[in-house]
XYZ file of N, CA and C in Angstrom:
828
model
N 272.085 39.137 132.821
C 271.690 37.818 132.052
C 270.101 39.281 130.982
N 270.038 39.489 129.608
C 268.632 39.188 129.516
C 267.854 38.879 130.074
N 266.301 39.427 131.096
C 265.125 38.805 131.114
C 264.528 37.988 129.969
N 264.012 37.450 130.130
C 263.138 36.017 128.896
C 261.761 35.770 129.457
N 261.237 36.554 128.458
C 259.890 36.251 129.455
C 258.974 34.804 128.656
N 258.765 34.153 129.680
C 258.233 32.805 128.985
C 256.658 33.259 129.193
N 255.933 32.773 127.843
C 254.919 32.327 127.685
C 253.831 31.214 128.430
N 252.910 31.774 129.122
C 252.079 30.769 129.889
C 251.606 29.895 129.337
N 251.792 28.650 130.160
C 251.417 27.219 129.734
C 250.075 26.799 130.372
N 249.667 25.979 129.527
C 248.013 25.452 130.208
C 248.146 24.081 129.899
N 247.684 23.748 131.506
C 247.290 22.254 131.752
C 246.408 21.856 130.194
N 246.847 20.901 130.516
C 246.586 19.648 128.970
C 245.713 19.258 129.607
N 244.735 19.007 130.684
C 243.855 18.527 131.387
C 242.423 20.665 130.914
N 243.774 21.490 130.843
C 242.319 22.699 130.634
C 241.895 22.418 129.452
N 243.303 22.058 128.568
C 242.953 22.484 126.671
C 242.515 21.792 126.550
N 242.076 20.408 127.210
C 241.387 19.438 126.587
C 240.067 19.670 126.627
N 239.284 20.006 127.649
C 238.187 20.008 128.564
C 237.701 21.890 127.762
N 237.737 22.565 127.032
C 238.150 23.113 125.669
C 237.969 23.428 124.481
N 238.729 21.928 124.402
C 238.595 21.452 122.793
C 236.613 20.765 122.611
N 236.900 20.061 124.190
C 235.706 19.861 123.983
C 234.592 19.872 123.635
N 235.039 21.871 124.909
C 233.489 22.393 125.169
C 233.176 23.218 123.610
N 234.304 23.407 122.560
C 234.098 24.201 121.400
C 233.432 23.285 120.823
N 233.544 21.601 121.006
C 233.587 20.846 120.281
C 231.897 20.818 120.398
N 230.624 20.129 121.905
C 229.835 20.479 122.228
C 228.887 21.093 121.540
N 229.370 22.741 121.068
C 229.437 23.659 121.101
C 228.483 24.040 119.612
N 229.674 23.382 118.593
C 229.193 23.501 117.330
C 228.139 21.862 116.577
N 228.683 20.884 117.766
C 227.711 20.203 117.665
C 226.224 19.484 117.644
N 226.016 20.455 118.318
C 224.669 21.026 119.262
C 223.333 21.442 118.305
N 223.240 20.651 117.548
C 222.147 20.429 116.432
C 220.598 19.782 116.972
N 219.727 21.296 116.370
C 218.145 19.904 116.885
C 217.596 18.973 116.311
N 217.097 17.996 116.722
C 216.413 16.216 115.849
C 216.448 16.635 114.533
N 215.214 18.147 114.206
C 214.576 18.068 112.892
C 215.206 18.321 112.361
N 216.966 18.912 112.567
C 217.178 18.743 111.216
C 218.373 18.001 110.783
N 218.626 17.346 112.642
C 219.928 15.449 111.729
C 219.066 14.705 111.187
N 217.621 14.642 110.866
C 217.337 13.817 111.134
C 216.700 13.762 109.436
N 216.329 15.590 109.209
C 216.132 16.079 107.407
C 216.688 14.949 106.583
N 216.280 14.459 105.474
C 217.076 14.078 104.602
C 218.012 14.813 103.678
N 219.040 14.758 102.502
C 220.462 15.507 102.229
C 219.057 16.483 101.095
N 219.655 17.230 100.736
C 219.057 18.133 100.145
C 219.375 17.601 98.456
N 218.593 17.411 97.121
C 218.258 16.529 95.504
C 220.154 17.284 95.668
N 219.568 16.168 94.141
C 221.420 17.182 93.152
C 221.106 18.282 92.642
N 221.604 20.379 92.282
C 221.176 20.890 91.169
C 220.561 19.208 90.348
N 219.501 20.122 89.110
C 219.939 19.364 88.660
C 220.216 20.184 86.874
N 220.523 20.020 85.453
C 220.131 20.321 84.653
C 219.012 21.163 84.163
N 219.255 22.267 83.645
C 218.892 23.140 82.632
C 217.515 22.262 81.939
N 217.055 22.058 81.556
C 215.956 21.275 81.197
C 214.888 20.227 81.644
N 215.380 19.722 82.161
C 215.288 19.192 83.751
C 214.068 19.938 84.303
N 214.891 22.042 85.146
C 214.477 22.396 85.455
C 213.001 23.812 84.124
N 212.934 23.367 83.207
C 212.174 23.640 82.290
C 210.829 22.581 82.875
N 211.013 21.712 82.482
C 209.972 20.666 82.370
C 209.153 20.554 84.144
N 210.686 21.290 85.067
C 210.151 21.305 85.863
C 208.326 21.905 86.187
N 209.191 23.049 85.412
C 208.104 24.939 85.175
C 206.813 24.080 85.006
N 207.353 23.330 83.465
C 206.134 23.543 82.814
C 205.317 22.460 83.883
N 205.339 21.913 84.415
C 204.260 20.652 85.453
C 203.874 22.252 86.153
N 204.113 22.538 86.596
C 204.190 23.139 87.762
C 203.218 24.105 87.107
N 202.949 24.613 86.478
C 202.139 25.427 85.426
C 201.081 24.707 85.024
N 201.471 23.755 84.302
C 200.506 22.471 84.375
C 199.687 22.117 84.985
N 200.063 21.965 87.493
C 198.882 21.612 87.976
C 198.362 22.788 88.094
N 198.664 24.082 88.054
C 198.395 25.643 88.219
C 197.250 25.685 88.018
N 197.400 25.396 86.472
C 196.038 26.252 85.675
C 194.563 25.284 86.346
N 193.837 26.801 85.974
C 192.470 26.623 86.201
C 191.080 26.603 85.361
N 190.261 25.236 85.823
C 189.885 24.602 85.067
C 188.481 25.855 84.262
N 187.812 25.384 83.191
C 188.087 27.074 81.643
C 185.515 27.316 82.823
N 186.087 28.096 83.828
C 185.119 29.269 83.928
C 183.494 28.316 83.151
N 182.414 28.369 84.169
C 181.138 27.751 83.670
C 180.140 28.693 83.205
N 180.666 30.216 82.916
C 179.606 31.375 83.563
C 180.465 31.702 82.365
N 178.752 32.575 81.286
C 179.142 33.775 80.710
C 180.065 33.907 80.294
N 180.810 34.918 79.185
C 181.706 36.070 79.635
C 180.916 37.691 80.668
N 181.809 38.259 80.994
C 180.856 39.231 81.112
C 180.410 39.786 80.141
N 180.681 40.017 79.039
C 179.360 41.168 78.243
C 178.834 40.827 77.722
N 178.877 38.868 77.547
C 177.830 37.903 76.799
C 176.467 38.715 78.019
N 176.726 38.490 79.925
C 176.071 39.072 80.471
C 175.288 40.294 80.125
N 175.898 41.055 79.827
C 175.606 42.458 79.999
C 174.853 42.454 79.050
N 174.764 42.252 77.745
C 173.725 42.158 76.713
C 173.250 41.795 76.895
N 172.773 40.814 77.382
C 171.297 39.881 77.800
C 170.653 40.387 79.415
N 171.705 41.527 80.131
C 170.567 42.124 80.716
C 170.426 43.155 80.040
N 170.812 43.684 79.332
C 169.938 45.002 78.625
C 169.740 45.633 77.437
N 168.807 43.655 76.236
C 168.167 43.380 76.454
C 166.887 42.437 76.991
N 166.937 42.186 78.717
C 166.000 42.177 79.101
C 165.491 43.285 80.160
N 166.039 44.510 79.903
C 165.768 45.886 80.436
C 164.051 45.936 79.167
N 165.842 46.596 78.370
C 164.213 46.630 77.273
C 163.207 46.611 76.983
N 163.689 45.247 76.787
C 162.250 44.463 77.045
C 160.476 44.626 78.458
N 160.806 44.754 79.243
C 160.967 45.378 80.802
C 159.968 46.636 80.031
N 160.856 47.292 79.437
C 160.276 49.173 78.971
C 159.480 49.115 77.928
N 159.903 48.197 77.043
C 158.662 47.979 76.114
C 157.720 48.449 76.083
N 156.892 49.763 76.342
C 154.779 49.275 75.913
C 154.790 48.026 75.104
N 153.492 47.380 75.668
C 153.042 46.832 74.940
C 152.706 46.640 73.936
N 152.214 46.058 72.613
C 152.059 46.784 71.950
C 150.085 46.465 71.823
N 149.932 47.656 70.728
C 148.237 47.215 71.194
C 147.790 46.329 70.371
N 146.674 46.341 70.440
C 145.598 44.738 69.942
C 145.380 44.608 68.612
N 146.075 43.635 67.521
C 145.063 44.371 65.967
C 143.853 43.652 66.337
N 142.913 44.116 64.358
C 141.915 43.044 64.368
C 142.211 41.812 63.774
N 142.901 41.461 64.078
C 143.290 39.965 63.676
C 143.469 38.979 65.473
N 143.288 39.108 66.252
C 144.203 38.490 67.740
C 142.788 37.651 66.919
N 143.419 36.565 68.086
C 142.329 34.698 67.832
C 141.591 35.407 68.733
N 140.714 36.210 69.488
C 140.013 35.938 70.654
C 138.519 36.877 70.120
N 138.879 37.785 68.220
C 138.344 38.520 68.027
C 137.648 38.188 66.472
N 136.800 38.577 66.468
C 136.539 38.682 65.108
C 135.435 40.176 64.197
N 135.641 40.656 63.286
C 135.871 41.607 62.670
C 133.920 41.055 61.644
N 132.534 41.850 62.698
C 131.507 41.813 61.575
C 131.241 42.754 60.781
N 131.469 42.799 60.256
C 130.671 43.890 58.196
C 129.473 44.234 58.655
N 128.644 45.118 59.103
C 127.354 45.024 59.253
C 127.294 46.581 57.644
N 125.650 45.773 56.815
C 126.328 47.204 56.625
C 124.170 47.693 55.963
N 123.425 47.327 56.960
C 122.344 48.946 57.448
C 121.850 48.603 56.566
N 120.863 47.934 55.934
C 120.090 47.183 54.424
C 119.096 47.378 55.005
N 117.673 47.764 54.554
C 116.158 48.562 55.595
C 115.762 46.994 55.008
N 114.184 46.847 55.564
C 113.888 46.217 56.387
C 113.509 45.240 55.143
N 113.120 46.267 53.642
C 112.628 45.133 52.095
C 113.354 44.966 51.725
N 114.650 44.908 52.014
C 115.736 44.318 51.326
C 117.503 43.984 51.679
N 115.847 43.483 53.398
C 116.894 42.485 54.076
C 116.290 40.935 54.006
N 117.756 39.835 54.567
C 116.860 38.082 53.837
C 116.662 37.818 55.765
N 117.727 37.836 56.207
C 117.397 37.629 57.308
C 118.700 35.907 57.774
N 119.187 36.147 56.393
C 120.255 35.510 56.547
C 121.331 34.958 58.209
N 121.380 36.204 58.246
C 122.335 36.860 59.207
C 123.887 35.940 58.269
N 125.136 36.201 59.461
C 126.752 36.426 58.144
C 127.197 37.548 57.985
N 127.985 36.823 57.773
C 128.919 38.356 57.094
C 129.857 38.383 55.883
N 129.309 36.580 55.323
C 130.972 36.498 54.634
C 130.744 37.547 52.796
N 129.982 38.065 52.663
C 129.540 38.725 51.688
C 129.494 40.147 51.523
N 129.418 40.337 53.031
C 128.834 41.639 52.978
C 129.892 42.694 53.766
N 131.168 42.870 52.663
C 132.493 43.251 52.896
C 133.286 44.014 52.577
N 132.580 43.875 51.170
C 132.235 45.265 50.566
C 130.970 46.466 49.946
N 130.350 45.679 49.837
C 129.004 46.897 50.713
C 128.569 46.941 52.660
N 129.603 46.398 52.978
C 129.781 47.121 54.822
C 130.388 48.932 55.239
N 128.549 49.518 55.824
C 128.676 51.254 55.522
C 129.287 51.221 57.492
N 129.745 49.650 58.222
C 130.390 49.832 59.286
C 131.401 48.819 60.234
N 131.632 48.525 61.360
C 132.360 47.507 62.178
C 132.312 47.802 62.806
N 132.748 46.701 63.680
C 132.747 45.686 65.287
C 133.403 44.829 65.470
N 134.424 44.447 66.532
C 134.621 42.975 66.970
C 133.902 42.856 67.606
N 133.083 41.106 67.562
C 132.663 40.400 68.101
C 134.100 38.690 69.047
N 133.665 39.052 70.042
C 134.345 37.282 70.259
C 134.468 36.259 69.527
N 135.241 35.828 69.771
C 135.463 34.706 69.836
C 133.722 33.684 70.595
N 132.924 33.152 70.186
C 132.750 32.267 70.539
C 131.001 32.695 71.286
N 130.775 34.438 70.746
C 129.964 34.918 70.628
C 129.185 34.264 69.034
N 127.841 33.788 69.766
C 126.800 33.894 69.297
C 125.913 35.039 68.458
N 125.520 35.078 67.323
C 124.632 36.073 66.059
C 123.534 35.439 65.754
N 123.006 36.683 67.131
C 121.184 36.648 67.201
C 120.782 37.040 65.909
N 119.592 36.083 65.081
C 119.464 36.430 63.307
C 117.538 37.258 63.723
N 117.996 38.523 62.982
C 116.959 39.660 62.917
C 115.860 39.500 62.408
N 114.950 39.514 62.494
C 113.807 39.561 61.987
C 113.263 40.420 61.127
N 111.952 40.934 60.539
C 112.183 42.079 59.594
C 111.095 42.465 60.121
N 111.076 42.278 60.857
C 109.268 43.009 61.482
C 110.088 43.512 62.218
N 111.676 43.558 63.337
C 112.172 44.177 64.046
C 112.949 45.141 63.548
N 113.413 44.778 62.073
C 114.361 45.829 62.026
C 113.408 46.752 61.305
N 111.875 46.632 61.044
C 111.584 48.027 60.711
C 111.095 49.022 61.502
N 110.730 47.881 63.143
C 110.678 48.414 64.246
C 111.396 49.521 65.441
N 111.992 48.698 65.725
C 113.321 49.412 66.226
C 114.464 49.702 65.423
N 115.310 49.361 63.624
C 116.146 49.174 63.648
C 117.295 48.216 64.091
N 116.929 47.467 64.281
C 118.251 46.345 64.710
C 118.533 46.386 63.761
N 120.304 46.445 63.438
C 120.736 45.876 62.400
C 121.018 44.365 63.021
N 122.093 44.039 63.895
C 123.469 43.082 64.039
C 122.855 43.349 65.125
N 123.645 42.052 65.609
C 123.329 41.742 67.513
C 123.894 40.240 67.321
N 124.927 40.219 68.648
C 125.238 38.761 69.195
C 124.913 39.181 70.441
N 125.400 37.589 71.196
C 125.948 37.789 72.534
C 126.399 36.550 72.502
N 126.087 36.979 73.925
C 127.904 35.132 74.679
C 126.542 34.364 75.422
N 126.387 33.108 75.047
C 126.024 32.329 74.688
C 126.008 31.541 76.183
N 126.794 32.070 77.704
C 126.961 31.698 78.531
C 126.183 32.550 78.850
N 125.805 33.454 78.745
C 124.890 35.253 79.189
C 124.538 36.055 78.326
N 123.112 35.726 78.701
C 121.978 35.933 77.364
C 122.744 37.116 76.923
N 122.199 37.584 78.122
C 122.012 39.639 78.600
C 123.060 39.777 77.873
N 124.839 39.382 78.540
C 125.819 40.204 78.309
C 126.212 40.490 76.546
N 126.064 41.460 75.392
C 125.583 40.626 73.947
C 125.854 42.335 73.592
N 126.240 42.990 72.189
C 126.314 43.823 71.953
C 125.692 44.352 69.963
N 125.307 45.359 70.794
C 124.268 45.398 68.927
C 123.892 46.555 68.352
N 123.817 46.523 67.007
C 123.664 48.089 66.057
C 122.327 47.645 65.900
N 121.519 48.985 65.897
C 121.056 49.986 65.498
C 120.855 51.033 64.563
N 120.230 51.111 63.371
C 120.553 52.554 62.423
C 119.023 53.344 62.367
N 118.221 54.642 61.938
C 117.829 55.441 61.338
C 117.872 56.346 60.872
N 116.780 55.570 60.073
C 117.720 56.501 58.017
C 116.406 57.692 58.199
N 118.187 58.316 57.997
C 116.742 60.416 56.796
C 117.167 60.794 57.938
N 118.753 61.140 58.784
C 118.915 61.494 60.291
C 120.621 62.034 59.044
N 120.485 63.756 58.578
C 121.840 63.952 58.078
C 122.886 64.456 59.381
N 122.389 64.792 60.911
C 123.443 64.834 61.412
C 123.758 65.043 62.922
N 123.715 64.679 63.684
C 123.477 64.471 65.108
C 123.136 65.511 66.206
N 122.192 65.105 66.905
C 121.359 66.104 67.956
C 122.004 65.970 68.975
N 122.360 67.843 69.418
C 123.347 67.842 71.287
C 123.146 67.081 72.221
N 123.726 66.634 72.458
C 124.978 64.817 73.302
C 123.916 64.551 74.062
N 123.273 65.151 75.132
C 122.023 65.045 75.785
C 120.917 63.985 75.221
N 119.959 64.897 73.560
C 119.157 64.829 73.357
C 118.956 63.829 72.614
N 120.938 63.070 71.991
C 120.738 62.059 70.833
C 120.447 60.135 72.582
N 120.451 60.919 73.557
C 120.611 59.689 74.558
C 119.467 60.065 74.850
N 118.681 60.621 75.784
C 117.198 60.184 75.698
C 115.919 59.437 74.590
N 116.140 60.057 73.499
C 115.680 59.526 71.483
C 116.440 58.383 71.880
N 116.871 58.032 72.051
C 117.562 56.498 71.640
C 116.136 55.054 73.549
N 116.810 56.220 74.074
C 115.462 55.176 74.659
C 114.222 54.975 74.948
N 113.741 55.861 74.246
C 112.024 55.889 73.727
C 111.908 54.854 72.719
N 113.458 54.154 72.589
C 112.577 52.527 71.556
C 113.300 52.018 72.125
N 113.265 51.855 73.373
C 114.608 51.052 73.858
C 114.040 50.641 75.678
N 113.590 50.059 75.852
C 112.883 49.627 77.109
C 113.694 49.052 77.534
N 114.991 48.240 77.175
C 115.664 47.991 78.769
C 116.624 49.020 79.084
N 117.442 50.203 78.136
C 118.045 51.206 77.769
C 117.250 52.410 79.033
N 116.021 52.967 79.034
C 115.181 53.398 79.994
C 115.612 52.640 80.875
N 114.644 51.736 81.738
C 114.570 51.149 82.949
C 116.341 51.707 83.087
N 117.395 51.493 82.275
C 119.559 52.039 83.198
C 118.992 53.203 83.318
N 119.108 54.003 81.984
C 118.883 55.872 83.146
C 118.223 55.866 84.004
N 116.304 54.928 84.337
C 116.183 55.237 85.025
C 117.175 55.072 86.730
N 117.374 54.204 85.956
C 117.847 53.782 87.424
C 119.727 53.302 87.832
N 120.081 54.667 86.481
C 122.552 55.233 86.595
C 122.231 55.734 88.104
N 123.069 54.845 88.606
C 124.758 55.128 89.520
C 125.233 56.214 88.767
N 125.156 56.739 87.437
C 125.881 57.634 86.670
C 125.789 57.350 85.553
N 125.477 58.444 84.872
C 125.535 58.777 83.259
C 126.957 59.441 82.854
N 127.619 59.095 82.328
C 128.512 59.868 81.205
C 128.744 59.709 79.805
N 128.580 61.482 80.015
C 128.837 60.983 77.609
C 130.315 62.469 77.693
N 130.650 62.106 76.801
C 131.346 62.912 75.367
C 131.668 62.383 74.071
N 132.403 63.054 73.300
C 132.204 63.974 71.735
C 133.738 63.630 72.090
N 133.935 62.417 70.421
C 135.659 62.471 70.206
C 135.360 62.882 68.136
N 136.429 62.424 67.684
C 136.469 62.264 66.837
C 136.982 61.640 66.325
N 137.317 60.530 65.279
C 138.043 59.563 64.481
C 138.979 60.626 63.766
N 140.223 59.538 63.167
C 140.795 60.431 62.249
C 140.597 59.982 61.283
N 139.705 60.709 60.695
C 139.055 61.131 58.963
C 138.351 61.650 59.375
N 137.744 62.342 60.735
C 137.018 63.325 61.220
C 135.728 63.751 61.405
N 135.491 62.049 61.821
C 133.778 61.716 61.636
C 133.732 61.243 63.187
N 131.746 62.320 64.056
C 132.981 62.684 64.723
C 131.523 61.534 66.125
N 131.906 61.633 67.345
C 131.024 60.072 67.472
C 130.665 61.028 69.381
N 129.339 60.745 69.114
C 128.653 60.502 70.934
C 129.389 59.578 71.955
N 129.326 59.181 72.809
C 129.689 58.744 73.954
C 129.326 58.650 75.231
N 128.629 56.893 75.925
C 127.721 57.234 76.185
C 127.990 56.255 77.711
N 128.203 56.096 78.775
C 127.807 55.067 79.772
C 127.413 55.324 80.693
N 126.420 54.302 80.827
C 125.188 54.379 81.806
C 125.700 53.277 82.575
N 125.272 53.138 83.701
C 125.918 52.239 85.307
C 124.672 52.647 85.992
N 124.368 51.000 85.614
C 122.707 50.838 86.247
C 122.307 50.705 87.286
N 121.319 50.261 87.960
C 120.866 48.823 89.430
C 121.423 47.991 89.121
N 121.531 47.643 87.641
C 121.642 46.520 87.214
C 122.254 45.839 86.523
N 123.805 47.052 85.368
C 123.478 45.880 84.030
C 124.516 47.654 83.942
N 125.007 47.629 82.782
C 126.149 49.189 82.478
C 126.148 48.768 80.590
N 125.906 49.715 80.347
C 125.768 49.914 79.166
C 127.200 51.084 78.449
N 128.234 50.877 77.690
C 128.639 51.341 76.987
C 128.178 51.882 75.146
N 127.383 52.775 75.016
C 127.175 53.411 74.026
C 127.384 54.246 72.408
N 127.783 54.385 72.142
C 128.491 54.829 70.959
C 127.611 55.246 69.545
N 127.033 56.388 69.241
C 126.244 56.699 68.143
C 127.010 57.737 67.231
N 126.526 58.322 65.840
C 127.281 59.112 65.122
C 126.741 58.969 63.435
N 126.375 59.720 62.673
C 125.644 59.594 61.067
C 126.990 59.607 60.743
N 126.368 58.930 59.175
C 126.873 59.286 58.221
C 125.625 58.220 56.711
N 126.445 58.919 56.034
C 125.380 58.221 54.938
C 123.929 58.476 55.193
N 123.823 59.996 55.871
C 122.021 60.252 56.000
C 121.499 58.867 57.175
N 121.974 59.076 57.750
C 121.837 57.536 58.681
C 122.359 58.208 59.713
N 121.733 57.414 61.339
C 122.051 57.254 61.454
C 121.727 56.162 63.097
N 123.428 55.290 63.447
C 124.543 54.385 63.627
C 124.264 54.372 65.399
N 124.381 53.471 65.936
C 123.450 53.427 67.029
C 124.538 51.895 67.869
N 125.722 51.948 68.357
C 126.740 51.219 68.784
C 126.269 49.895 70.354
N 125.756 49.767 70.634
C 125.624 49.387 72.354
C 126.814 48.300 72.795
N 127.275 48.202 73.807
C 127.949 47.824 74.733
C 126.592 47.206 75.927
N 126.236 46.022 76.202
C 125.887 46.047 77.705
C 125.641 43.985 78.046
N 125.922 44.482 79.389
C 126.193 43.516 80.091
C 125.799 43.390 81.429
N 125.091 42.552 82.045
C 125.214 42.595 84.187
C 126.063 42.552 84.482
N 126.163 43.017 85.569
C 126.352 43.720 86.569
C 128.168 42.885 87.186
N 127.361 41.869 87.139
C 128.194 40.567 87.519
C 129.631 40.438 86.141
N 129.063 40.424 84.934
C 130.133 39.874 84.103
C 129.597 41.331 83.546
N 129.746 42.393 83.475
C 130.980 43.493 83.565
C 131.433 43.553 84.947
N 131.425 43.408 85.599
C 133.162 43.350 86.628
C 134.376 41.580 85.812
N 133.453 41.151 85.574
C 134.494 40.548 85.041
C 134.535 40.490 83.905
N 134.297 41.317 82.528
C 134.277 41.123 81.213
C 134.432 42.676 80.889
N 134.568 43.736 81.247
C 134.899 44.967 81.570
C 135.446 45.558 80.295
N 137.390 45.011 80.596
C 137.818 45.137 79.612
C 137.745 44.251 78.483
N 137.238 43.310 77.910
C 136.389 43.081 76.456
C 135.597 43.692 76.128
N 134.493 44.061 77.362
C 133.262 44.881 76.796
C 134.181 45.589 76.223
N 135.013 46.863 76.867
C 135.024 48.025 76.465
C 135.836 47.839 75.299
N 136.290 46.458 74.526
C 138.093 46.408 73.670
C 136.220 46.282 72.233
N 135.144 46.232 72.393
C 134.240 45.601 72.013
C 133.718 47.205 71.092
N 133.734 48.561 73.053
C 132.623 49.446 72.293
C 133.719 50.574 71.614
N 134.670 50.266 71.682
C 136.349 51.654 71.211
C 135.689 50.499 69.389
N 135.424 49.447 69.063
C 135.998 49.213 68.067
C 135.112 49.242 66.874
N 134.301 49.903 67.005
C 133.273 50.560 66.142
C 133.087 51.702 65.287
N 133.123 51.137 63.822
C 133.103 52.474 63.962
C 132.576 52.937 62.083
N 131.950 53.708 60.986
C 131.502 53.998 60.230
C 132.217 53.629 58.898
N 132.141 52.878 57.511
C 133.271 52.939 56.597
C 132.482 54.357 55.682
N 133.481 55.286 55.643
C 132.502 56.214 54.591
C 132.591 55.838 53.069
N 131.517 56.645 52.326
C 131.338 56.332 51.288
C 132.387 55.716 50.014
N 132.879 54.889 50.199
C 133.902 54.617 48.564
C 135.434 54.326 48.885
N 135.121 54.355 50.813
C 136.546 53.705 51.269
C 136.328 52.350 51.249
N 137.826 51.556 51.114
C 137.926 50.078 51.419
C 137.929 50.190 52.106
N 137.067 49.139 52.359
C 136.726 48.020 54.287
C 137.851 47.831 55.078
N 137.971 47.878 56.279
C 139.186 48.449 56.964
C 140.179 46.523 56.484
N 141.000 46.501 56.832
C 141.520 44.418 55.980
C 142.323 43.897 57.968
N 141.727 42.442 57.855
C 142.164 42.068 58.611
C 143.859 41.087 58.450
N 144.791 42.106 59.642
C 146.150 41.780 59.797
C 146.369 40.996 60.785
N 147.146 40.244 59.515
C 146.846 38.186 59.378
C 148.896 38.408 60.029
């Protein structure tokens, strides 16, 4: 007989154990997965589009309260230009100053009433006066002896003042050093300042019209003076700004402004107009 090979037999009990083992292996899931809610059903296309729009609205950021970058850069550039721009020079119409028009009239024609409302058209010189300073009326005797034509003073300290003297018949300036000594001959206060001065400075300058001015600065023991001298119309004009040392230390910038404002008016030239 031909030999017939039998398939190996498996015990029913053994087959059952294998099945149970396989089933146990397949069904062992973590509890967290077993408790998860079922996945939501698929939605249609319109619902997906609406959901996308809602997400975009939810993710939309609020508008920024800060200005745009371009605006910020423009503002910064403008501020930089303002900082780099030079400060404007003070004009003659500054509210802290007024312009005085002097005529240098002779003692015979001098009325002694003060003021300068009607002097603008006949003015021979001008200088600035601080607001609040008072004008001292010059007598005919004083005008005839030492040539004082005008004077203003600080009411808080009368010795802080500016004034102008003139002398007729002078066609040209003498040497720089000689002029200051000649001025001191008729001014006792200036004599004392020069005698006790720690420093005396002198210089020569010319304005835009070619008018020559001598400039002096006298730093005395008790007072400080700035003097400007020039010749025009066959007259010598001397403008003085003087103050005690205490007032000089406080008001130096203002006093130098007064000194630099003095100038003569050429014959036939219109008086300087104040800018508004």
